Short mmCIF file of C-alpha atoms and ligand atoms in Angstrom, two decimals:
data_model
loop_
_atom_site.label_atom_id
_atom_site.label_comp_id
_atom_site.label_asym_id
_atom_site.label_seq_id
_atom_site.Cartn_x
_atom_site.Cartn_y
_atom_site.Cartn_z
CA UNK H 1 -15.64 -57.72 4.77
CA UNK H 2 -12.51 -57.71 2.95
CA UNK H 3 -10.21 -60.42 4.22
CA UNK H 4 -6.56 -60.14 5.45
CA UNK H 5 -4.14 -61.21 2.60
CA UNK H 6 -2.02 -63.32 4.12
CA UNK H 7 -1.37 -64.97 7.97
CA UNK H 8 2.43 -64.54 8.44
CA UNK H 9 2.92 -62.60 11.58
CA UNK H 10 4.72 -59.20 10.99
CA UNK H 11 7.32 -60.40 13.43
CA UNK H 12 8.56 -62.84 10.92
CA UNK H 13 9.29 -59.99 8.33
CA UNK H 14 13.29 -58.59 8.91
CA UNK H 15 13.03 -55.17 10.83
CA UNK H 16 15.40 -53.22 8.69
CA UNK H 17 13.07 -52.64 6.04
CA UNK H 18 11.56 -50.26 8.24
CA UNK H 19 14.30 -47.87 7.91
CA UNK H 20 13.52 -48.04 3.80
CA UNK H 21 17.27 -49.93 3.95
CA UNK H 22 16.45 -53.31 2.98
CA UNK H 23 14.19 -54.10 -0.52
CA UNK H 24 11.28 -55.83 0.76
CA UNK H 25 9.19 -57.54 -2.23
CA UNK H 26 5.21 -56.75 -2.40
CA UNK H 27 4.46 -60.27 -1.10
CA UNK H 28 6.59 -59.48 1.30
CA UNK H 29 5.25 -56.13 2.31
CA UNK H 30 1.34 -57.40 2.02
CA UNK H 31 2.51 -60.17 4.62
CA UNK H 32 4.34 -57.64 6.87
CA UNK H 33 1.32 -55.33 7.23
CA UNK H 34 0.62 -54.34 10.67
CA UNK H 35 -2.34 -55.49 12.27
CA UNK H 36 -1.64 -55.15 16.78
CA UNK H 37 -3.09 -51.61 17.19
CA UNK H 38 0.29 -51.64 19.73
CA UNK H 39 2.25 -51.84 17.19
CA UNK H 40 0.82 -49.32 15.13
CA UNK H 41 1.03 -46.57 18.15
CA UNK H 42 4.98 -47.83 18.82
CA UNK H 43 5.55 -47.39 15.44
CA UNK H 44 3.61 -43.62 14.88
CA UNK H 45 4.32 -42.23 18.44
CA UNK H 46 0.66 -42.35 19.38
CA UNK H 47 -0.35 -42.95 23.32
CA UNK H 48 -1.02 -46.20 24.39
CA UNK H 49 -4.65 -44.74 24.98
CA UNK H 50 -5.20 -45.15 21.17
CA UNK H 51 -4.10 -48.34 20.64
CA UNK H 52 -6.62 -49.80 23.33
CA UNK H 53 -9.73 -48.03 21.70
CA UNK H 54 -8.27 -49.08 18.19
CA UNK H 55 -8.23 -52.58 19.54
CA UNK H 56 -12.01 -52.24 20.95
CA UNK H 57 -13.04 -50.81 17.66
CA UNK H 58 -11.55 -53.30 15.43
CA UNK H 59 -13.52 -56.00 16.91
CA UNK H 60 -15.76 -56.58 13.37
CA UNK H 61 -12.85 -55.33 11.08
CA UNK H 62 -9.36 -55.73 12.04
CA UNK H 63 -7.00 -53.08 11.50
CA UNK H 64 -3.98 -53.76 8.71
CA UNK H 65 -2.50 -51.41 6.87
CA UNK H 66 1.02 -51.87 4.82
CA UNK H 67 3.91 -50.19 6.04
CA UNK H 68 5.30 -48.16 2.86
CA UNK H 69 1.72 -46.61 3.78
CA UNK H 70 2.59 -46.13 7.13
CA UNK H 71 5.69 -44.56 5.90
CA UNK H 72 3.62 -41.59 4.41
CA UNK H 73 2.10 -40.50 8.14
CA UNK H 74 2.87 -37.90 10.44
CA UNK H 75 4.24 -39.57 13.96
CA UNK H 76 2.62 -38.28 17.10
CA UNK H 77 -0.07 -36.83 15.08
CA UNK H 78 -3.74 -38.78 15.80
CA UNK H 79 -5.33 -36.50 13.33
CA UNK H 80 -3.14 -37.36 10.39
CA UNK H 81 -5.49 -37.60 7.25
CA UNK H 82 -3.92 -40.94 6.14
CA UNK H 83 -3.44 -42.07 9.53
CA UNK H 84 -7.64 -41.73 9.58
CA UNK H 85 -8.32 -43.93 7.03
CA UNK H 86 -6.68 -47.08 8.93
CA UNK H 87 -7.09 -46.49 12.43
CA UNK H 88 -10.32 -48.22 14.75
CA UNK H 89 -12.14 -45.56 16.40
CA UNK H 90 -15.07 -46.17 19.30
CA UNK H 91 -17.23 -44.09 16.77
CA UNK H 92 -17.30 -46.98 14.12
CA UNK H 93 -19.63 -49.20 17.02
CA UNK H 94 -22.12 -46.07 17.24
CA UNK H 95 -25.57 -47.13 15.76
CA UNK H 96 -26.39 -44.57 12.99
CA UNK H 97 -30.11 -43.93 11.57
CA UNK H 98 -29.83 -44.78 7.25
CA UNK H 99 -26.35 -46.74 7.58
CA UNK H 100 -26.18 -50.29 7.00
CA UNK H 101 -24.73 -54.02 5.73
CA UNK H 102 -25.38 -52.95 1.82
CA UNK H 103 -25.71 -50.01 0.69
CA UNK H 104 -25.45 -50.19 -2.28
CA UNK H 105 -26.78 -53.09 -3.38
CA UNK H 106 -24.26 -55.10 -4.37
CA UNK H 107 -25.97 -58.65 -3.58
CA UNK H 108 -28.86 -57.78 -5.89
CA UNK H 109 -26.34 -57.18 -8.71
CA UNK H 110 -24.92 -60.59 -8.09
CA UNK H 111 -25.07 -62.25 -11.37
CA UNK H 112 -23.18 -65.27 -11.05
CA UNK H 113 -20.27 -66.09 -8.27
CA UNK H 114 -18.35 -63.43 -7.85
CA UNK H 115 -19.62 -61.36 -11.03
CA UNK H 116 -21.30 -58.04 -9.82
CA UNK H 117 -23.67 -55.85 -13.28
CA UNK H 118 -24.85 -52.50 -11.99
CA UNK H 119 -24.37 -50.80 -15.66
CA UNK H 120 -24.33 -51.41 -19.11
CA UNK H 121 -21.20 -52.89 -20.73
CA UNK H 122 -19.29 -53.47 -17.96
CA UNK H 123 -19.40 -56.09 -15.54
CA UNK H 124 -17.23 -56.11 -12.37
CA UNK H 125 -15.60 -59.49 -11.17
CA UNK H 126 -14.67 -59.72 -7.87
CA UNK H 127 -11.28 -61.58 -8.16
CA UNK H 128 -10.49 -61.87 -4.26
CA UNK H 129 -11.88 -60.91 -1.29
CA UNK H 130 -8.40 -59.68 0.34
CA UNK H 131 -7.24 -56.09 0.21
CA UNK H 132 -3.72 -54.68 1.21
CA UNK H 133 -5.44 -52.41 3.79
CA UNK H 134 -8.49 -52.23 5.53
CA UNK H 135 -9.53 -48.54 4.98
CA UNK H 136 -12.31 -47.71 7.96
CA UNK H 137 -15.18 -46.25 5.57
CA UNK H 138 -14.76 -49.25 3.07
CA UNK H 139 -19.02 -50.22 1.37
CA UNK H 140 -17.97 -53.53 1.37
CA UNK H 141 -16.45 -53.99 4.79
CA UNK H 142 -19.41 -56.26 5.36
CA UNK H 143 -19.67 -57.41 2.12
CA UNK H 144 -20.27 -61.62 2.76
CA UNK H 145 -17.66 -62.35 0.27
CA UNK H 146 -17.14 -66.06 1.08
CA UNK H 147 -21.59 -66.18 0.41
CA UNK H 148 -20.65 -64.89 -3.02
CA UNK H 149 -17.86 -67.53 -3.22
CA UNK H 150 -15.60 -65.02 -4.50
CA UNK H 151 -12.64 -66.99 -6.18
CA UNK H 152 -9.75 -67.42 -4.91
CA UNK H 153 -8.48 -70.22 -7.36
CA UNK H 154 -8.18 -69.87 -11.37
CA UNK H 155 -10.92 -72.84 -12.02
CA UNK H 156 -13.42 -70.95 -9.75
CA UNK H 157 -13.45 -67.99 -12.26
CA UNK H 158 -15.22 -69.82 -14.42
CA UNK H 159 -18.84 -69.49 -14.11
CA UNK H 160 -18.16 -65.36 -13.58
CA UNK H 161 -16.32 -65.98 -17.34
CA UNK H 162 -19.05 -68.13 -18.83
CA UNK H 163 -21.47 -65.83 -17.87
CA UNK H 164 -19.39 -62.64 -19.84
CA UNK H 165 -19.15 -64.68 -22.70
CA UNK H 166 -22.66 -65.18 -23.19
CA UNK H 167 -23.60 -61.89 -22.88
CA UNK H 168 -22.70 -59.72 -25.98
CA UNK H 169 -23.39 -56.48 -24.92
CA UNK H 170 -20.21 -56.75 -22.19
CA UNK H 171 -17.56 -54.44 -23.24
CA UNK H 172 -15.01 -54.37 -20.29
CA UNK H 173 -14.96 -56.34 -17.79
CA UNK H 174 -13.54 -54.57 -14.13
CA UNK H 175 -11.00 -56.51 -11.54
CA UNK H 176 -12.12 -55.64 -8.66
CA UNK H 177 -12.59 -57.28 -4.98
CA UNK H 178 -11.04 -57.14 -2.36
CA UNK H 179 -8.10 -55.85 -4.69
CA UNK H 180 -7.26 -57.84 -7.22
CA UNK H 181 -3.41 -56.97 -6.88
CA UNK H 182 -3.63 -59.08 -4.00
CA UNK H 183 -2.82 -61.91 -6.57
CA UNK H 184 0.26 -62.98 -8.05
CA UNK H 185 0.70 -62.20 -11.50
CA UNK H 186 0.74 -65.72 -13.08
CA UNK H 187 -3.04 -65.91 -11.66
CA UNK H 188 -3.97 -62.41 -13.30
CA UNK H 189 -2.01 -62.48 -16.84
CA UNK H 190 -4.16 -66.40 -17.07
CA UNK H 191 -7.22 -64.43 -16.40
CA UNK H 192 -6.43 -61.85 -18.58
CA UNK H 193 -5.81 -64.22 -21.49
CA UNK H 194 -9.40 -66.04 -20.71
CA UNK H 195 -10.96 -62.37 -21.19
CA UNK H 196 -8.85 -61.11 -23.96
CA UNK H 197 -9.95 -65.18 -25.76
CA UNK H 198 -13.82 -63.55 -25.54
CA UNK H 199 -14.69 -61.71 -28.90
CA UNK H 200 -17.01 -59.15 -27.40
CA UNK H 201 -14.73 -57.44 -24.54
CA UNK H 202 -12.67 -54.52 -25.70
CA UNK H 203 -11.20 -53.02 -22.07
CA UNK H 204 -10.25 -54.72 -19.25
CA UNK H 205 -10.28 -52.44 -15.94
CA UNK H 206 -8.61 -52.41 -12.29
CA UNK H 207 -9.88 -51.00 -9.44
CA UNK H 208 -6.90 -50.88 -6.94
CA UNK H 209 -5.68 -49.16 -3.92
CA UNK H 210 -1.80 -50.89 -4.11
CA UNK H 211 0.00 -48.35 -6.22
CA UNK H 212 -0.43 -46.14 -3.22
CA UNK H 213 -0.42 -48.89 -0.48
CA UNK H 214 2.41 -51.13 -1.10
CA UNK H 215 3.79 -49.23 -4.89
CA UNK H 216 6.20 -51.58 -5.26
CA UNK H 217 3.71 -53.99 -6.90
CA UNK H 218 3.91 -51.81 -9.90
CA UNK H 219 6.50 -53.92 -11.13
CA UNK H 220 7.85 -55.31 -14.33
CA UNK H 221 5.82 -58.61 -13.83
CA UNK H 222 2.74 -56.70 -13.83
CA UNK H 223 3.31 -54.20 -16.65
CA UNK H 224 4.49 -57.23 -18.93
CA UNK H 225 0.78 -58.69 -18.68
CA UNK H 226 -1.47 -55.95 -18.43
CA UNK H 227 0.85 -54.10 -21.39
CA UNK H 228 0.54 -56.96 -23.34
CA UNK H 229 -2.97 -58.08 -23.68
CA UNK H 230 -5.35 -57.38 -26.62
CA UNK H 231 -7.57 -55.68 -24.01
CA UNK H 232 -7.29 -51.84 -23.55
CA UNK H 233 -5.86 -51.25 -19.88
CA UNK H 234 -7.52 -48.97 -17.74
CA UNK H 235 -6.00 -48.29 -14.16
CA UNK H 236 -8.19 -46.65 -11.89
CA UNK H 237 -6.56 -46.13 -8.55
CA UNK H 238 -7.94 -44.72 -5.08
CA UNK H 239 -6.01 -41.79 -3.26
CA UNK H 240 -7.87 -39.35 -0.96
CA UNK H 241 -5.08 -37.12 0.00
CA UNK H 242 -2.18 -35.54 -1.56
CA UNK H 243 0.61 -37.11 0.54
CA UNK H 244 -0.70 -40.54 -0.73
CA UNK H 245 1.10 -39.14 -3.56
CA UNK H 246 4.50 -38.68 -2.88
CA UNK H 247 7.87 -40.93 -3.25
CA UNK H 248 7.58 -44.36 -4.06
CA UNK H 249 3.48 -43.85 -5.28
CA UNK H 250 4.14 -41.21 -7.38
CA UNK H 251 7.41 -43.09 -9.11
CA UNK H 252 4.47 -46.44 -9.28
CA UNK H 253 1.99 -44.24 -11.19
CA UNK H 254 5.52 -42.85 -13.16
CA UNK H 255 6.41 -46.74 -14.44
CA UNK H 256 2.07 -47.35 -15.22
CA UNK H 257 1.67 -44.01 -16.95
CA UNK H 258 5.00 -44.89 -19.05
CA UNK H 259 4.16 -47.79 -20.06
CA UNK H 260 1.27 -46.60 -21.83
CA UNK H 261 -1.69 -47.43 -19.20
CA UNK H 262 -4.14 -45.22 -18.86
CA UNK H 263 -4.62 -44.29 -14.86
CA UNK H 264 -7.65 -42.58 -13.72
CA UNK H 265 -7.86 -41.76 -9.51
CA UNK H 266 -11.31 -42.25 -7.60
CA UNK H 267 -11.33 -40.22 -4.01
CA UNK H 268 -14.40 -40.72 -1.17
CA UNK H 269 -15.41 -37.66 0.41
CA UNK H 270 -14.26 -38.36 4.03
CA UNK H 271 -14.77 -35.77 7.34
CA UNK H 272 -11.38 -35.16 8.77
CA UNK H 273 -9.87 -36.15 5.58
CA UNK H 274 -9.93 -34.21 2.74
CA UNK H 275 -13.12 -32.68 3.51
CA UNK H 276 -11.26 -29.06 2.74
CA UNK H 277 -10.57 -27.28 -0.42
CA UNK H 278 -7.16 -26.76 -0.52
CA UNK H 279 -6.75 -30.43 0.11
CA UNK H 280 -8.77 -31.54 -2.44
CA UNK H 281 -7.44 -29.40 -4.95
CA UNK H 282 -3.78 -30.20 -4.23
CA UNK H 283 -4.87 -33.70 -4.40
CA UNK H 284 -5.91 -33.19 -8.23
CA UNK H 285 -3.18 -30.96 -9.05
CA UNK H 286 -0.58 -33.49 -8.04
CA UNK H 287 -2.38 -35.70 -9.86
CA UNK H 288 -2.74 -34.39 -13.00
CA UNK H 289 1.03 -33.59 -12.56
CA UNK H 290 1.86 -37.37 -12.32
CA UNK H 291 -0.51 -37.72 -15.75
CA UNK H 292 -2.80 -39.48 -13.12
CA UNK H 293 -6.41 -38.18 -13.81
CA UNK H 294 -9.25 -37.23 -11.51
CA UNK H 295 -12.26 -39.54 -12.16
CA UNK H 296 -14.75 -39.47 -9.18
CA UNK H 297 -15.09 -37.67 -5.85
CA UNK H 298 -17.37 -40.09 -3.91
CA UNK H 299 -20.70 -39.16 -1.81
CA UNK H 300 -19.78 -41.65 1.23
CA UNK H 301 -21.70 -45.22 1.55
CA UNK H 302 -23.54 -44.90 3.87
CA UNK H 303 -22.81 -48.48 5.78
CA UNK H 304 -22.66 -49.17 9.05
CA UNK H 305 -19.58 -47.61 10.80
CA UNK H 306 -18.56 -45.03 8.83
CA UNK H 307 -20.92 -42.37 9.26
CA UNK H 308 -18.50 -40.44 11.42
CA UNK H 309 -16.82 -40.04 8.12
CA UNK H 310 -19.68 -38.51 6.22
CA UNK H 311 -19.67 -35.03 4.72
CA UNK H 312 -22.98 -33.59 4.04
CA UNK H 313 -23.75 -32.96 0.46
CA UNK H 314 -23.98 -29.63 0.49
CA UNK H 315 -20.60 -29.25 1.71
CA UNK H 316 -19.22 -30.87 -0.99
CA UNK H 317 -20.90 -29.02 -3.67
CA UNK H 318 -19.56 -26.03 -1.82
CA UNK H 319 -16.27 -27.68 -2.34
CA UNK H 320 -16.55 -28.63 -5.93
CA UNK H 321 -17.29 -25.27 -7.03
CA UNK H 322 -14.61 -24.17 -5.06
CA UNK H 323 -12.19 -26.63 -7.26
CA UNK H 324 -13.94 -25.65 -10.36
CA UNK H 325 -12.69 -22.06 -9.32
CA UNK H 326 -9.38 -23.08 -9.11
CA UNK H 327 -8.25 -25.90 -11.54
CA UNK H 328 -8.55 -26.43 -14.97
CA UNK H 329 -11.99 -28.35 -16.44
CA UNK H 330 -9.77 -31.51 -16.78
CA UNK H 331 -8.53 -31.78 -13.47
CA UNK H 332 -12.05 -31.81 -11.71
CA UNK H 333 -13.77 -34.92 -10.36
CA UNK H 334 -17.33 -35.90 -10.90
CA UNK H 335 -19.22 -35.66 -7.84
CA UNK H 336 -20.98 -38.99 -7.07
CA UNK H 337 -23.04 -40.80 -5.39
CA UNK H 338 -24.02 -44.48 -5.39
CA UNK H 339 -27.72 -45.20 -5.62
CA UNK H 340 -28.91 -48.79 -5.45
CA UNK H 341 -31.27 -49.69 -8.44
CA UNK H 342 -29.45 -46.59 -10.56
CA UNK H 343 -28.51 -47.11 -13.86
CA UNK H 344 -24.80 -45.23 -13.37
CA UNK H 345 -23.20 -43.94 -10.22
CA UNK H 346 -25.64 -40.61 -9.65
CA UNK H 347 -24.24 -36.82 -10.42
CA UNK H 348 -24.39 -34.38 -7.76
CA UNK H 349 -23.62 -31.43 -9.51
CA UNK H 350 -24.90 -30.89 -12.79
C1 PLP Q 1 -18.94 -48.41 -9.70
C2 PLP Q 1 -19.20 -49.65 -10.46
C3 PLP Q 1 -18.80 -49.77 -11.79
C4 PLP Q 1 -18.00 -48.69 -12.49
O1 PLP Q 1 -18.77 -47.61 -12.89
P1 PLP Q 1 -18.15 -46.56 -13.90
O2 PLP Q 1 -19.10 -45.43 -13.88
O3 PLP Q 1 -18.03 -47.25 -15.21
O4 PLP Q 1 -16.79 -46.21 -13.36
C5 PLP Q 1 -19.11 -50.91 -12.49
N1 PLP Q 1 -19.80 -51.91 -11.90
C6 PLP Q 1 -20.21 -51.84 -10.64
C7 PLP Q 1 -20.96 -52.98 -10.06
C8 PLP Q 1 -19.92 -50.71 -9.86
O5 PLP Q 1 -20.31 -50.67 -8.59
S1 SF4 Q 2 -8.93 -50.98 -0.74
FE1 SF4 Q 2 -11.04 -50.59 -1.43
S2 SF4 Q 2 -12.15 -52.56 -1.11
FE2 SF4 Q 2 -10.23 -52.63 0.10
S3 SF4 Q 2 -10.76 -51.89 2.16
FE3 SF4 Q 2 -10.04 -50.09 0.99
S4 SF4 Q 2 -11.90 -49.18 0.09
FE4 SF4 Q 2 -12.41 -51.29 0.75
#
């Protein structure tokens, strides 16, 4: 499962923050995240009925989620579409008939530590096994990162790098984890340079969910590296609702956008998300709006407990003809699924 960044207690972060006064830093923010379901209900005007199942639930898979998130959800609301994607529910411990561990096969793809090849030319590395939030329908959320001794220090890269060198046919290689903007940027712009040193790669790619969780990590640091290597830049971020996408996100995708990085947006299908047209297509109209493009809609993984989240396939073709009614061709996702053993991530409506 993805591991919790950092062990500061939120208590030691200073409380005026919350009011958006003071000017927390990302480290900051990524240390601050709240994990007491207590908390979380103080802080969103939920009954103190939630927080006890969110603490039962979270037994396997803590809760922690950032607070610039937090900022974005509706208080007193326990049906808030972001607010879903954070909290423990009783319905994650529910046995369900085709979920499981790995669904998609990632520990067959294993191809040296921490170095995942599903597809050709592209090879994902799994930089860290941390994430700025643990979102409740997460594939990997059982994922044995510390098995796949998933590195955590520059020199333990190395194998995952040796192994992309010797294999010419590699054209990008993918940060992924965890979230690899987890890491400070002295740690990524060094493993940048080690990729950008290997003849064969052309594009280096991150998957990341911090523009939208803690957007302040879209900062000059960051641009300066991933601006500046040889490597073509490809962001590919992961919002499943249109009010991820206001304020201090939007201005983050603003800053990457400007400074000429290419940012693509991958959504999962989620029940009592953005299972609903005019969600979804507000979602890609904002968007396209902030020069952000839509990329994939995601079938749901089917691992053990998310299935209360799943959407059956048939609804969402329903819905993606619906968006194809309404939006331009461009701002359409491709419809998705995961199927282990697949040579690409499988079309569902062709
Ligand atoms: C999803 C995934 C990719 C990316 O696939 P694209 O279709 O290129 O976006 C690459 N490697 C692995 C292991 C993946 O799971
Ligand atoms: S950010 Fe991505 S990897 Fe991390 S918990 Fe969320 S879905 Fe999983």
């Amino acid at each position: 499962m993805p591991e919790i960044a950092a062990s500061t207690p939120s208590s030691a972060i200073p409380r005026c923050r919350r009011d958006g006064i003071g000017s927390a830093s990302w480290q900051q923010e990524l240390r601050g995240a709240v994990r007491e379901p207590e908390e979380l209900c103080e802080l969103l005007e939920l009954p103190p009925e939630i927080a006890a199942e969110a603490r039962r639930a979270a037994r396997d898979f803590p809760l922690f989620a950032p607070r610039p998130y937090l900022n974005q959800i509706e208080h007193g609301n326990p049906h808030d579409p972001l607010l879903r994607q954070i909290l423990p529910l009783d319905a994650e411990q529910a046995p369900a008939a085709g979920f499981n561990a790995d669904p998609v096969g990632d520990l067959a793809a294993l191809r040296a530590q921490g170095l995942l090849q599903k597809y050709h030319g592209r090879a994902l590395l799994i930089t860290t096994g941390a994430c700025a939030v643990h979102c409740r329908y997460c594939f990997r959320r059982h994922f044995p990162y510390a098995e796949s001794q998933s590195p955590r220090l520059a020199s333990a890269w190395q194998p995952a790098i040796d192994a992309i060198a010797a294999d010419v046919s590699l054209r990008e290689v993918i940060l992924s984890g965890g979230d690899p903007l987890v890491l400070v940027d002295s740690l990524l712009a060094d493993l940048a340079d080690r990729l950008a040193a290997i003849p064969h790669l052309s594009r280096l790619r991150i998957h990341t969910r911090l523009p939208i969780m803690i957007p302040q990590r879209i900062d000059d640091a960051l641009l300066d590296w991933l601006g500046g290597t040889r490597l073509a830049p490809i962001m590919v971020i992961h919002a499943n609702h249109p009010n991820e996408l206001r304020g201090p996100a939007a201005a983050a995708i603003g800053r990457l956008v400007n400074a000429g990085i290419p940012v693509l947006n991958q959504s999962v299908l989620l029940r009592g998300v953005n299972d609903d047209a005019d969600v979804l297509a507000e979602l890609c109209e904002r968007l396209v709006n902030l020069r952000a493009m839509p990329y994939y809609l995601h079938q749901l993984d089917r691992v053990a407990g998310a299935a209360h989240f799943e959407v059956a396939v048939e609804e969402g073709l329903r819905l993606m003809a619906e968006l194809r009614r309404r939006l331009p061709g461009y701002a359409v996702p491709r419809y998705v699924r995961e199927v282990a053993g697949e040579p690409f991530k499988t079309p569902l409506d062709r």
